Short mmCIF file of C-alpha atoms and ligand atoms in Angstrom, two decimals:
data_model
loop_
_atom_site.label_atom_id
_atom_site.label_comp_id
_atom_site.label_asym_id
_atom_site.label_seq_id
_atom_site.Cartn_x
_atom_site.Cartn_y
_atom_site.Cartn_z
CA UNK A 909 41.44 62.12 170.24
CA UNK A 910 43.84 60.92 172.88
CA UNK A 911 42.56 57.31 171.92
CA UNK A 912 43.27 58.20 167.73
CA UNK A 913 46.80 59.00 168.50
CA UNK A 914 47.38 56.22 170.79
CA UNK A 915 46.10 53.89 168.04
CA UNK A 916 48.64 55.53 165.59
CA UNK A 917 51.44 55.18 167.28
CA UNK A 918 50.30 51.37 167.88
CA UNK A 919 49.57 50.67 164.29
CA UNK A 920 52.60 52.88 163.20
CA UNK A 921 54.98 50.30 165.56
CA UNK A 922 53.50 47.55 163.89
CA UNK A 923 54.16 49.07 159.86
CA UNK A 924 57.97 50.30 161.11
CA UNK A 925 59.00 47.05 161.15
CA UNK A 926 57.92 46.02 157.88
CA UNK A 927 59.94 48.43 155.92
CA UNK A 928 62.97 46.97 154.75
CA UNK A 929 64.84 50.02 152.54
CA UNK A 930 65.40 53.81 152.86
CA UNK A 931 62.79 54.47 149.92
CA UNK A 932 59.86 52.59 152.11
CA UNK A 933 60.59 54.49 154.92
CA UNK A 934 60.54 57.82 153.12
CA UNK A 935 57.24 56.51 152.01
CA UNK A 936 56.03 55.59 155.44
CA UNK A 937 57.53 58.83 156.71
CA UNK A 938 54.85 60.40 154.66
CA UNK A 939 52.04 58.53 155.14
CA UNK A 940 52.66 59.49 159.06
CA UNK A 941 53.94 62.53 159.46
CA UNK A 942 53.62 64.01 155.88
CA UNK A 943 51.87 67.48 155.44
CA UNK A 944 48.40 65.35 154.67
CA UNK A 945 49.67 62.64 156.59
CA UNK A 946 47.68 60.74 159.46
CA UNK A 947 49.08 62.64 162.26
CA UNK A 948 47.74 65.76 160.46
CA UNK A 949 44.69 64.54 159.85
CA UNK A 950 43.69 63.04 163.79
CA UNK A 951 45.83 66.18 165.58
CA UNK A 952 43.40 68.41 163.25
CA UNK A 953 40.09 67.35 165.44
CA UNK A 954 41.95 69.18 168.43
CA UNK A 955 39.61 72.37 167.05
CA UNK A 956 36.39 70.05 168.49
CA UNK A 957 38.05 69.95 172.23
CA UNK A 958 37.17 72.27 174.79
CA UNK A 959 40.21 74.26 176.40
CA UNK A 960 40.76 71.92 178.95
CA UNK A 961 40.89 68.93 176.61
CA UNK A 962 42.49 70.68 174.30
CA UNK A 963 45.73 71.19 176.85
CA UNK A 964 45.96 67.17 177.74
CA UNK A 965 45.12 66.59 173.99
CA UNK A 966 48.37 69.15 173.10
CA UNK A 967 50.69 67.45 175.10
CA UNK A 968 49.70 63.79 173.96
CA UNK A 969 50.13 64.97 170.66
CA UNK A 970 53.88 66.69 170.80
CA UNK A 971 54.66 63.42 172.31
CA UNK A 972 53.80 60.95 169.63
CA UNK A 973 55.04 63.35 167.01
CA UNK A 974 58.71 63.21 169.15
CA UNK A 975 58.00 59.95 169.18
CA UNK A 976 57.35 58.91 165.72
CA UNK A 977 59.72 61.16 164.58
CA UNK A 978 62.97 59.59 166.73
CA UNK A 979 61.67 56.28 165.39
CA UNK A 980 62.06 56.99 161.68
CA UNK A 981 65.71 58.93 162.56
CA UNK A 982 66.71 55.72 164.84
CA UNK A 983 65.67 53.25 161.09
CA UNK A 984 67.21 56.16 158.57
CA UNK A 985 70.60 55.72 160.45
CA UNK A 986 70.08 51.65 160.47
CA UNK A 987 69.59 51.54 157.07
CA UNK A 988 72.15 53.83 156.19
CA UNK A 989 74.84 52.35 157.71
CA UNK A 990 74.27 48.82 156.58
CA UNK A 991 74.05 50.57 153.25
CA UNK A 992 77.49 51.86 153.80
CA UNK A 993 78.80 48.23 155.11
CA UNK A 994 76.94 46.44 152.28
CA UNK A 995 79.15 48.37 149.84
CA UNK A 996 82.52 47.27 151.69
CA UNK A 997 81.44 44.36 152.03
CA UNK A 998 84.54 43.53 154.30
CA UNK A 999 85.37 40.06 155.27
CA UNK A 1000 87.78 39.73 157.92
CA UNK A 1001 88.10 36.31 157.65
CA UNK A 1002 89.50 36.42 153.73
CA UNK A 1003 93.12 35.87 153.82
CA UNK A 1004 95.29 39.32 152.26
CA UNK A 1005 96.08 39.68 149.32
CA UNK A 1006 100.09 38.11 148.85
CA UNK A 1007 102.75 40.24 147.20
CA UNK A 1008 105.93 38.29 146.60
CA UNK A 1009 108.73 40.26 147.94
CA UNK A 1010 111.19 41.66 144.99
CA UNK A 1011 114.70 40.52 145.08
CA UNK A 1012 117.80 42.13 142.95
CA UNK A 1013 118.36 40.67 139.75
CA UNK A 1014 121.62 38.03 139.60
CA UNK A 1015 123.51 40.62 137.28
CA UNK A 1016 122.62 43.95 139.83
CA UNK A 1017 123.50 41.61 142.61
CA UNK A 1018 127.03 40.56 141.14
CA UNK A 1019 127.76 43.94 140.21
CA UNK A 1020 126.87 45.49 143.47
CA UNK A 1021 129.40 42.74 145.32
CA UNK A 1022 132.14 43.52 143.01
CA UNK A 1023 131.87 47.39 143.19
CA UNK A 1024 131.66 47.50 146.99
CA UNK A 1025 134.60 44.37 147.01
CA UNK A 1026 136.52 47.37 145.21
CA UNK A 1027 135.00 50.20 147.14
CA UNK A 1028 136.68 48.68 150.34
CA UNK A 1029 140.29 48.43 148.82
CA UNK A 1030 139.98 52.02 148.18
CA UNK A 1031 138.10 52.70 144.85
CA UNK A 1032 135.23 55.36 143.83
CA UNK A 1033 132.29 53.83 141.77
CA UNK A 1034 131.76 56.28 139.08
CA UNK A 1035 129.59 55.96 135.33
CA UNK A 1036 129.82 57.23 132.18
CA UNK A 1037 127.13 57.81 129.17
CA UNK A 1038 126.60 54.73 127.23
CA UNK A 1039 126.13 57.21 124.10
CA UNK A 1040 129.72 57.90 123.35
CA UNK A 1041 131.64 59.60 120.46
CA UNK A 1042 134.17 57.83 118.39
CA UNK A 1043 137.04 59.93 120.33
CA UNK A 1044 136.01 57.97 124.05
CA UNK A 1045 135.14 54.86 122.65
CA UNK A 1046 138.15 54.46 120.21
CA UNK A 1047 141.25 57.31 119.95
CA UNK A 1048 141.41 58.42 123.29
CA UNK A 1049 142.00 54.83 123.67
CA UNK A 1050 144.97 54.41 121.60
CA UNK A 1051 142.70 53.02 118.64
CA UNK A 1052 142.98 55.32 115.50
CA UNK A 1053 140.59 55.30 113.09
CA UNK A 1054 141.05 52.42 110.63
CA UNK A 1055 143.00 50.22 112.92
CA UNK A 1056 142.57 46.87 112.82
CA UNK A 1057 141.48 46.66 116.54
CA UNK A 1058 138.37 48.44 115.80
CA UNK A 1059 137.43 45.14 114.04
CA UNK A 1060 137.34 43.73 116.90
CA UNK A 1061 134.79 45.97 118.92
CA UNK A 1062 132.12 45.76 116.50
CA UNK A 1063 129.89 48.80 117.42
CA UNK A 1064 126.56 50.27 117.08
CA UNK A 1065 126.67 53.60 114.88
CA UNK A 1066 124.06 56.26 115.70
CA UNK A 1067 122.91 58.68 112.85
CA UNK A 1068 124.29 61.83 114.53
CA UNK A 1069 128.11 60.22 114.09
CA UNK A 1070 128.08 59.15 118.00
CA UNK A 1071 127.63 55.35 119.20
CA UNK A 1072 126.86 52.73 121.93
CA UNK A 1073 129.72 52.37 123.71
CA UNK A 1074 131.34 48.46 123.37
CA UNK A 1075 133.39 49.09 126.62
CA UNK A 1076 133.70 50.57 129.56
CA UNK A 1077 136.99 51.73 129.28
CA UNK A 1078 135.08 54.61 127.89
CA UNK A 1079 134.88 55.46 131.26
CA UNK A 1080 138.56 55.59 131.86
CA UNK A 1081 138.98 58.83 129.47
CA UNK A 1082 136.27 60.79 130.79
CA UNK A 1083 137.31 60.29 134.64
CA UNK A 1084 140.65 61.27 133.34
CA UNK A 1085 139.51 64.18 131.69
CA UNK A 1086 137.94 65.61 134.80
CA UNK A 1087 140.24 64.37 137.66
CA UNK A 1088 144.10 64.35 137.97
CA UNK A 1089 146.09 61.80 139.75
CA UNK A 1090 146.18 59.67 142.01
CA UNK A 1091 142.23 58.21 141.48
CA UNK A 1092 141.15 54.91 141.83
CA UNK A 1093 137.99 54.42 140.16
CA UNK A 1094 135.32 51.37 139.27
CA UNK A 1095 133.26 51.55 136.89
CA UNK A 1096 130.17 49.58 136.21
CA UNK A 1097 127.50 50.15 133.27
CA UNK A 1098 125.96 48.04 130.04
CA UNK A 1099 128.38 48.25 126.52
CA UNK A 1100 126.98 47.22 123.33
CA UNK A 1101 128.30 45.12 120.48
CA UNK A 1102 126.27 43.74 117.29
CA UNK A 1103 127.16 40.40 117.77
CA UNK A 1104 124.59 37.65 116.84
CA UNK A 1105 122.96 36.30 119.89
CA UNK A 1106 123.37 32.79 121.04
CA UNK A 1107 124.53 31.32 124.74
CA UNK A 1108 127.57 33.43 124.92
CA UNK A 1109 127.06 36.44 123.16
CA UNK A 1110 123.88 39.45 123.78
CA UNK A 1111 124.39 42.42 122.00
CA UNK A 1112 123.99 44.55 125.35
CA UNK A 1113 125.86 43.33 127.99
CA UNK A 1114 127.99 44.77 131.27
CA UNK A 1115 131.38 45.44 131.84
CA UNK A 1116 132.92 46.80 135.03
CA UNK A 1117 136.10 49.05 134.32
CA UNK A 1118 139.16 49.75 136.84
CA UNK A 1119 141.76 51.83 136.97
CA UNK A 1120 144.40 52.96 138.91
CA UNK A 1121 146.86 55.84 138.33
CA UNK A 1122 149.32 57.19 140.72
CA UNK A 1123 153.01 58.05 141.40
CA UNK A 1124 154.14 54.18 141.53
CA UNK A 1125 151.46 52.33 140.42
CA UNK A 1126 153.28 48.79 139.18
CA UNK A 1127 151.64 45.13 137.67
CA UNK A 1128 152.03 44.05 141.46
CA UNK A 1129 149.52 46.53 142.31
CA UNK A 1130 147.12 45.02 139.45
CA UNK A 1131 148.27 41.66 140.42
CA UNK A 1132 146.89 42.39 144.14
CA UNK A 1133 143.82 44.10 143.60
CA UNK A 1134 142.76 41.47 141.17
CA UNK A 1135 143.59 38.64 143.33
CA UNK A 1136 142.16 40.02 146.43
CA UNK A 1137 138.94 40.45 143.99
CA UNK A 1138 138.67 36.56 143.17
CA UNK A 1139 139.54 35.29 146.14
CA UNK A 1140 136.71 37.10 147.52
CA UNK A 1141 134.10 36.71 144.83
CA UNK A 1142 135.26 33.57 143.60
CA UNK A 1143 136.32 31.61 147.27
CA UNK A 1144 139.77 31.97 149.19
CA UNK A 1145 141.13 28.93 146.69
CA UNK A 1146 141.00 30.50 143.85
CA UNK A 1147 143.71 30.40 141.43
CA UNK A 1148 144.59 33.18 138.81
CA UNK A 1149 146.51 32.79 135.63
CA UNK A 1150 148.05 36.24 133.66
CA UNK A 1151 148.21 35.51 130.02
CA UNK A 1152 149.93 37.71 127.69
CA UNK A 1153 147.75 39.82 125.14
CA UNK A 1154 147.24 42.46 123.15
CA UNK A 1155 145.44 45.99 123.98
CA UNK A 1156 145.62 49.31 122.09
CA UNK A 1157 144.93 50.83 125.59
CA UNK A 1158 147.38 49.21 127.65
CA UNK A 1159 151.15 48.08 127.59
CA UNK A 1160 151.77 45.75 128.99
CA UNK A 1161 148.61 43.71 128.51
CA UNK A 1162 147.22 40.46 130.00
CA UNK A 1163 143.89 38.52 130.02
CA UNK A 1164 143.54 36.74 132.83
CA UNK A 1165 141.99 33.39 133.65
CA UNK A 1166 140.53 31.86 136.94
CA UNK A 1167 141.16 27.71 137.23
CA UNK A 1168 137.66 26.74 137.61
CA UNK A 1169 137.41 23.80 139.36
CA UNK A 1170 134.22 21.91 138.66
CA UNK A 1171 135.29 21.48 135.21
CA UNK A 1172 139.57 21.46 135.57
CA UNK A 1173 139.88 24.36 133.33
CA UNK A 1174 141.24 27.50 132.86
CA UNK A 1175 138.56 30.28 131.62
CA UNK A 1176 139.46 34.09 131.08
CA UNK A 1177 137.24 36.31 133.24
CA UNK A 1178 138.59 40.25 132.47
CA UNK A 1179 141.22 41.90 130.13
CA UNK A 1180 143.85 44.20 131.77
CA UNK A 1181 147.14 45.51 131.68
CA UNK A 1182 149.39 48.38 132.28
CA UNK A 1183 148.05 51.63 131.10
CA UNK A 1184 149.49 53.00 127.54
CA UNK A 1185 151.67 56.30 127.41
CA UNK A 1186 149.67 57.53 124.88
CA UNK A 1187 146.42 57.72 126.95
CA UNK A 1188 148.06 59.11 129.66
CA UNK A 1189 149.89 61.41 127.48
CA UNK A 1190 146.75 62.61 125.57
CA UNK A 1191 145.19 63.32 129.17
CA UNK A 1192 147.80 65.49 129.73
CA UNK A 1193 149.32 63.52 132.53
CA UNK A 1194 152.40 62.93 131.77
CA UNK A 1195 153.95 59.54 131.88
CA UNK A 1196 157.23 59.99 133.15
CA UNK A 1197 155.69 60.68 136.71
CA UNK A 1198 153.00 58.66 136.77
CA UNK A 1199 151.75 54.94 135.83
CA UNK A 1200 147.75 53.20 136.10
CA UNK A 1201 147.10 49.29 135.72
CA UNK A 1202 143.50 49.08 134.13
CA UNK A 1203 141.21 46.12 134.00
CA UNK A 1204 137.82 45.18 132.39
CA UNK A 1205 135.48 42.29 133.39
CA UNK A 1206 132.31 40.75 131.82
CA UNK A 1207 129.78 41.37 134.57
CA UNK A 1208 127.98 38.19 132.40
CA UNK A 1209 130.55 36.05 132.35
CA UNK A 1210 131.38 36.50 136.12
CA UNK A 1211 128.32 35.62 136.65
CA UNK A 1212 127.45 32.30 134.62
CA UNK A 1213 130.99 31.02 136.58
CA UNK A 1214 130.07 32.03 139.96
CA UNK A 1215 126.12 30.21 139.74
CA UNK A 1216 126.47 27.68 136.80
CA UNK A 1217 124.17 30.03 134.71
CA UNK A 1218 125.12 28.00 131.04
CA UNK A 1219 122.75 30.80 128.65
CA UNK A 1220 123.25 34.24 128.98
CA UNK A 1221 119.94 34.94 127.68
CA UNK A 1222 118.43 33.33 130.66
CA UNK A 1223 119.60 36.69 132.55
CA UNK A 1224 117.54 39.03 130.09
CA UNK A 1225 114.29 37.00 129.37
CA UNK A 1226 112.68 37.94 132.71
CA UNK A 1227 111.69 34.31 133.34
CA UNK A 1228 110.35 34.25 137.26
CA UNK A 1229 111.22 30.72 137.67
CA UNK A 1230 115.27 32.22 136.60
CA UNK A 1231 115.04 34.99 138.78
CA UNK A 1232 113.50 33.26 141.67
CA UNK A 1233 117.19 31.29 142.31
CA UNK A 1234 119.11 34.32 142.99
CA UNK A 1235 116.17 35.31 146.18
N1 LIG B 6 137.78 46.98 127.13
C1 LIG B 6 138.27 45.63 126.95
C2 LIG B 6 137.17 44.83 126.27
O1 LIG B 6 136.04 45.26 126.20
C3 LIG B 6 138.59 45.00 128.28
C4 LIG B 6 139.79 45.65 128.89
C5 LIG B 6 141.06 45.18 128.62
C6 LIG B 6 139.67 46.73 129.72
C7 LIG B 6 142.18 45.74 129.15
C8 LIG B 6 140.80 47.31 130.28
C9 LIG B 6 142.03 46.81 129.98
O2 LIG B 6 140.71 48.35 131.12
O3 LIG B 6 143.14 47.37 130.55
O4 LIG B 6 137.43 43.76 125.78
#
């Protein structure tokens, strides 16, 4: 019997390493060691063996079965784990996977220059809703219904009587309404106008807002802050011109103009002016004891002068190859 189990752990060395999966080792598992397996069959003749046999016979036979069965676990964990690297199939030699970094886009990047520009002569960055009512958009501002100057900021009307806003200055009023003089205050955010869309003109488009209000605010002041502004986003050459204009909002009023000088001409960058009485006034601040300058600037337009941008669609068609530049 000795001899039978010696010859079945031979010929069972000889079949392990034929099997090639889990599912023929299961099978070879119970051809072996299964209840009406081989082992079972040759260990049964240990009833023929007399006691003394029967002892030597006992221990041969706890030692194949150890034996046999550390060989199948030692195969089951093999195959296993080559079943689990199969899966991954990981190759270390493949180069990763290559996200472009992000960048900011030109417009987010111009604005954030000119608010912190601002921020470090003293002004807050504040926002205001781009849903407005007619009162913040148009007679806080000095703009009565049915006054011709409403032609001129075309707006979008929403059902409920409210609207997009088509300036900033919006902005202006409602800082007004909540804080009393002195304040100092930038304000960046998108304004809306239904204007037909070609290379100068988008129907959305951004606006930063300032305004100033204290004891002695004069047109120096505006004069300054404005000129320390395009020096710095524009280059320490840069020229401004104050032409005189006309805003409900402000009295006096000026648009003012940078000399640009790849092209020798003048071209108006922002609106501004000397804050009206009557917004004051209607803010219950009374204008007697205190004065603001105001400005507003085409975040846009800024922008197609400072990088030779010539479409301002270019800015909202999310073209990669646009964007890319501005990295
Ligand atoms: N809101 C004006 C516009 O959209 C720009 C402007 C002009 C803003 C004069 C001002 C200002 O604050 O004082 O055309």
């Amino acid at each position: 019997m000795i001899g039978a189990l010696k010859k079945l752990e031979v010929d069972f060395r000889g079949e392990l390493p034929l099997v090639s999966n889990l599912d023929q080792l299961e099978a070879l598992k119970v051809k072996y060691l299964g209840r009406k397996g081989l082992f079972t069959s040759v260990s049964g003749r240990i009833a023929e063996l007399s006691k003394e046999e029967k002892k030597l016979a006992g221990q041969a036979m706890n030692r194949v079965k150890l034996l046999l069965e550390q060989l199948f676990a030692d195969r089951e964990s093999l195959f296993k784990s080559q079943a689990i690297s199969s899966e991954k199939k990981i190759d270390t030699t493949m180069p990763g996977t290559f996200y472009a970094p992000g960048s900011l886009h030109p417009l987010t990047r111009v604005i954030l220059d000119v608010t912190q520009l601002f921020e470090r002569l003293g002004f807050s960055v504040v926002d205001g809703p781009e849903v407005e009512t007619e009162y913040h958009n148009f007679e806080a501002l000095n703009i009565p219904p049915n006054h011709p100057a409403r032609d001129g900021f075309d707006t979008f009307y929403l059902e409920n009587g409210h609207l997009l806003r088509s300036q900033t200055s919006t902005v202006q009023i409602r800082i007004m309404e909540k804080v009393k003089p002195p304040l100092k205050i930038i304000a960046p955010g998108k304004v809306y106008r239904p204007d037909a869309t070609d290379a100068t003109h988008a129907f959305m488009f951004h606006q930063i807002e300032g305004l100033m209000v204290d004891k002695d605010t004069s047109f120096a002041d505006l004069k300054g802050a404005l000129l320390a502004f395009a020096k710095e986003f524009f280059g320490s050459k840069t020229r401004l011109r104050f032409r005189p204009h006309f805003f409900p909002f402000t009295e006096p009023s000026a648009e003012v103009d940078i000399f640009w000088e790849a092209q020798g001409q003048w071209l108006e960058i922002l609106g501004a002016g000397m804050v009206h009485p009557n917004v004051l006034s209607a803010l219950k601040i009374d204008p007697r004891a205190y004065a603001g300058f105001a400005f507003g600037m085409g975040v846009e337009r800024i922008a197609m002068l400072k990088y030779g941008v010539e479409d301002i669609r270019q800015f909202f068609e999310n073209d990669v190859r646009f964007l890319r530049q501005f990295e």
